[in-house]
Structure formats: C-alpha cells, structure tokens
XYZ file of C-alpha atoms in Angstrom:
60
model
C 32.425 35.321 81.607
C 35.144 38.244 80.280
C 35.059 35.415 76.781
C 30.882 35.581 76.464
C 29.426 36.932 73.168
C 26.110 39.342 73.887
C 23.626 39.301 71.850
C 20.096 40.973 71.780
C 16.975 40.187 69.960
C 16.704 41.146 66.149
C 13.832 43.145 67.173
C 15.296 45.208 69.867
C 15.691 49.013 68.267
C 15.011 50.961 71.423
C 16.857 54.587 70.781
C 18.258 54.646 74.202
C 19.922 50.957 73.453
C 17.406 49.656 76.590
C 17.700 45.706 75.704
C 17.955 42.471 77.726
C 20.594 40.934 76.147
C 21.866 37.535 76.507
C 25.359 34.801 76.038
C 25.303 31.288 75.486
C 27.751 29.442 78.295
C 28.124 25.392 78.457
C 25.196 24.508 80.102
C 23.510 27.737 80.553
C 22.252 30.750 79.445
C 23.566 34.476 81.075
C 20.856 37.123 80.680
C 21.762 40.940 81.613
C 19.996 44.356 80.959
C 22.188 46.214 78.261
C 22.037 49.631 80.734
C 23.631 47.873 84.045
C 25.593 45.021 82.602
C 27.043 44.037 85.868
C 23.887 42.554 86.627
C 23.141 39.233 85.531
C 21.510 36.462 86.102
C 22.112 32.537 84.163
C 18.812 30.219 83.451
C 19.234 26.388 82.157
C 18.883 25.960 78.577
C 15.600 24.384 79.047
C 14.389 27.614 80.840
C 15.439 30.099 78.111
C 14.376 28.158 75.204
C 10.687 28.120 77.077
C 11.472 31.692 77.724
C 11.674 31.951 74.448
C 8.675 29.828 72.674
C 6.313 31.753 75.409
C 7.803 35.174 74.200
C 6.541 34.068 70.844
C 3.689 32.771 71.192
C 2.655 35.933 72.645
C 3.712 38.346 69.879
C 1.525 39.811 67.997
C-alpha cells in the first residue's frame, strides 16, 4: 500500500480538495476519501469499472 499511486477524477476541482480518490493494486482497486486517507476500502476490478460506466451514464 505505502507504493500505490492516487489518483482522482479529471473532474474533481472541489476548493477544499474533498475527492474520492483511488490506486490501482494487482487484482483490485483501493478507493479512499482525499480528507481521511486512512480510510479505505478495495473493490474487484469488475466492481470499479461498473462503478465507473454507471457514474457515466448518469452524468449529465
């Protein structure tokens, strides 16, 4: 975990840097909120990338 690279969403500008950010690991996916990054929680692959395609098919 101390070797993950965090990233956040090319759309995420909130002032106060409030962002769910998230690192790709071998098989799965670590998710954490960019104000408490000690918490955490990992999702498949699968799970995140239909995460994802619901998060976009939603946006407007």
């Amino acid at each position: 975990m101390a070797d993950d690279v965090w990233r956040k969403s090319s759309h995420s500008g909130a002032p106060d840097n409030d962002c769910v950010e998230f690192a790709v690991a071998d098989r799965y996916i670590r998710v954490r909120d960019s104000k408490n990054p000690r918490l955490l929680f990992t999702v498949s692959r699968d799970s995140w990338q239909e995460l994802v395609a619901a998060l976009k098919a939603t946006a407007g």
